[in-house]
mmCIF file of C-alpha atoms in Angstrom:
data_model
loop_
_atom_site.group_PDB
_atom_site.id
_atom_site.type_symbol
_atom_site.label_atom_id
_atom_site.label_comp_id
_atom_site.label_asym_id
_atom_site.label_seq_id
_atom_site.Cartn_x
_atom_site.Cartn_y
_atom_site.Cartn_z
ATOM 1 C CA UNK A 219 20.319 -0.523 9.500
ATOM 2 C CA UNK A 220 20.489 2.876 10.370
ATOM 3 C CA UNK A 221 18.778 5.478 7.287
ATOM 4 C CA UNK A 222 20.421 8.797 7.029
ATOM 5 C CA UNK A 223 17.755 10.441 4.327
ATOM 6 C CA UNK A 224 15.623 9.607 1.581
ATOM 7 C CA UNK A 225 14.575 11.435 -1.254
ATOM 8 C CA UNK A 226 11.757 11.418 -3.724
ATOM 9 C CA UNK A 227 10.184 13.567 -6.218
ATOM 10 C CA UNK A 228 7.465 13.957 -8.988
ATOM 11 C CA UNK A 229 8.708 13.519 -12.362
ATOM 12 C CA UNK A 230 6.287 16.167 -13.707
ATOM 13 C CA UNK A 231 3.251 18.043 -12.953
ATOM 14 C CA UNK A 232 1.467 15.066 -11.369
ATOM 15 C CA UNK A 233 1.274 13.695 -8.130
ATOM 16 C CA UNK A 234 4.217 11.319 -6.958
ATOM 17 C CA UNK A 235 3.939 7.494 -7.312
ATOM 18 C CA UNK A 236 7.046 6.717 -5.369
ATOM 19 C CA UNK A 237 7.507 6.046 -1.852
ATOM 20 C CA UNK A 238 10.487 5.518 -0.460
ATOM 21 C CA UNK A 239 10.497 5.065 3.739
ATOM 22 C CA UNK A 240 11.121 2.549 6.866
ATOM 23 C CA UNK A 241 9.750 1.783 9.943
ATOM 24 C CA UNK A 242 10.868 -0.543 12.572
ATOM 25 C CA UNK A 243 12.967 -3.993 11.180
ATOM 26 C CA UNK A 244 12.607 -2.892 7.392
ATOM 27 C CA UNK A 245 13.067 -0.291 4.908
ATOM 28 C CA UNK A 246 11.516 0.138 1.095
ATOM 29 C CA UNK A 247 11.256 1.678 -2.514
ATOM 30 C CA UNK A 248 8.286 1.533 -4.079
ATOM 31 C CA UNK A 249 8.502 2.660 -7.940
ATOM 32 C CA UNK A 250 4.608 3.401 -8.334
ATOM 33 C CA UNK A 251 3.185 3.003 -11.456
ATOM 34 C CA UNK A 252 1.567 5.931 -12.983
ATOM 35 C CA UNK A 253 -2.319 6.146 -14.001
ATOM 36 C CA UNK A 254 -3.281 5.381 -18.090
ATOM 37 C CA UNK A 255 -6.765 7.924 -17.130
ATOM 38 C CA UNK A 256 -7.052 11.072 -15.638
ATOM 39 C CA UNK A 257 -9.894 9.889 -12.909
ATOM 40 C CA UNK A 258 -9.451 7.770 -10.230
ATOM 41 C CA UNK A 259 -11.895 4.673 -9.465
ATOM 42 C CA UNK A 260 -10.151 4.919 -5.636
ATOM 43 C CA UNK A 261 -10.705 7.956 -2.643
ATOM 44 C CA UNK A 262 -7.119 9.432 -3.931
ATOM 45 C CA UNK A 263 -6.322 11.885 -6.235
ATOM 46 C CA UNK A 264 -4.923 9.117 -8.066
ATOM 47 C CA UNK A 265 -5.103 5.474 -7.732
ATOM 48 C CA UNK A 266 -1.340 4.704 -8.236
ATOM 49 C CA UNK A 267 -1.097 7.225 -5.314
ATOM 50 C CA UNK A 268 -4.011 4.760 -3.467
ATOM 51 C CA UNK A 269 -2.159 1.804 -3.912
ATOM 52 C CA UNK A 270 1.396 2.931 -3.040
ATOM 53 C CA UNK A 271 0.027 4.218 0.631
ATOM 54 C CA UNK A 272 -1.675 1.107 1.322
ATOM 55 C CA UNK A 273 1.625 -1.061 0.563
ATOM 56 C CA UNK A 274 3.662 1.473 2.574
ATOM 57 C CA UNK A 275 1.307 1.171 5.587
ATOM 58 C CA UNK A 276 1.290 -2.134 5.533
ATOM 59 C CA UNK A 277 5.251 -2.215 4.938
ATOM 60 C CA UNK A 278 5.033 0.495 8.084
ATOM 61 C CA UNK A 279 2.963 -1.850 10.568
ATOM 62 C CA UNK A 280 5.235 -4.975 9.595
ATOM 63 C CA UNK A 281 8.161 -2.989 10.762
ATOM 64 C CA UNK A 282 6.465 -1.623 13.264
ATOM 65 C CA UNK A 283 5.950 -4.998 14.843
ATOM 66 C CA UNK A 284 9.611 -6.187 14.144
ATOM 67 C CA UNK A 285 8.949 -8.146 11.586
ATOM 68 C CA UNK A 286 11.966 -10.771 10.805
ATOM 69 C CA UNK A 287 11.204 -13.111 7.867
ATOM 70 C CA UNK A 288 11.239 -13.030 3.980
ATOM 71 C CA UNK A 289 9.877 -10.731 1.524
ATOM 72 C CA UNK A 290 8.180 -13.506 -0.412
ATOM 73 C CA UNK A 291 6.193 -14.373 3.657
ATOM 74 C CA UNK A 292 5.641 -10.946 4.698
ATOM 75 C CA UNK A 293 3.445 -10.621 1.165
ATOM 76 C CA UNK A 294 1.655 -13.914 1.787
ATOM 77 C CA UNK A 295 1.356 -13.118 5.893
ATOM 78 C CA UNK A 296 -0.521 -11.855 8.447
ATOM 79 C CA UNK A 297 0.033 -7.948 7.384
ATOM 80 C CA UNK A 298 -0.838 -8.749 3.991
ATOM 81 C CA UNK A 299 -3.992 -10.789 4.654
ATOM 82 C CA UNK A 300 -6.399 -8.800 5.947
ATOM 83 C CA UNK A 301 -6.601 -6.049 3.700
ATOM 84 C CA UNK A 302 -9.540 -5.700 1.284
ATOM 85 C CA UNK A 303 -10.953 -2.550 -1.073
ATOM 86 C CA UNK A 304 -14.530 -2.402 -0.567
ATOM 87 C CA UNK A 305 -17.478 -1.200 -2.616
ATOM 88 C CA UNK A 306 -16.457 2.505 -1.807
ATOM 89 C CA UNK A 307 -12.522 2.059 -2.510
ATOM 90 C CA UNK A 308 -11.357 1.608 1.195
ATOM 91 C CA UNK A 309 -9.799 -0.488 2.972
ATOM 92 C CA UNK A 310 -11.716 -3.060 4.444
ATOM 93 C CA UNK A 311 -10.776 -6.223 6.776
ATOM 94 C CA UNK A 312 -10.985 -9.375 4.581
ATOM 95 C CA UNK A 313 -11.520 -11.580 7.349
ATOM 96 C CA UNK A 314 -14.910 -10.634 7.631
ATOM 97 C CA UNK A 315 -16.595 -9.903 4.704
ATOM 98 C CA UNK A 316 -18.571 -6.866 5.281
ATOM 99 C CA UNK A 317 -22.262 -9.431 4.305
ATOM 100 C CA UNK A 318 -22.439 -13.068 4.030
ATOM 101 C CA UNK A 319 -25.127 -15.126 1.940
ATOM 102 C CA UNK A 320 -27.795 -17.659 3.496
ATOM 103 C CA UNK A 321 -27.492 -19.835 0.354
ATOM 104 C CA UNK A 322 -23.578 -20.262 0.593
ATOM 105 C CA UNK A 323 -23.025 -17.381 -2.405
ATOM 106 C CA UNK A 324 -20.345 -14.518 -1.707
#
């Protein structure tokens, strides 16, 4: 598939939810969802805006690595896997939690 352009813009004076891009074996739209409150609980101005990047970065290292399969396998995957918010709001690596319990409690 060969993308020509892409084009996206804010529907008012707020930050853009939308993400529209490819990388790599695929290509995506993502129609964010816009924020009910004015603060954000995640380290972005908003957290639509958060959660938009981290599916496009994701979308961008599948592609990246040629990724071949399904939609429905790509979310259940390897590049969807290890990706975890910690206390702070970033991205952690779920595969190791970042502290483990002697009596077998998360």
């Amino acid at each position: 598939m060969k993308v020509r352009d892409s084009v996206t813009t804010a529907g008012g004076a707020r930050s853009n939810e939308d993400r529209v891009s490819h990388a790599g074996s695929l290509a995506w739209v993502i129609d964010g969802a816009t924020d009910l409150y004015d603060d954000s609980a995640l380290p972005a101005e908003r957290d639509g805006v958060w959660l938009v990047d981290l599916i496009g970065a994701l979308l961008a290292e599948a592609g990246t690595d040629g990724y071949q399969g399904s939609g429905a396998d790509l979310a259940g995957g390897e590049h969807a896997g290890g990706v975890a918010v910690d206390d702070s709001g970033g991205v952690a690596d779920a595969s190791s939690p970042p502290c483990s319990s002697d009596a077998g409690t998360p």
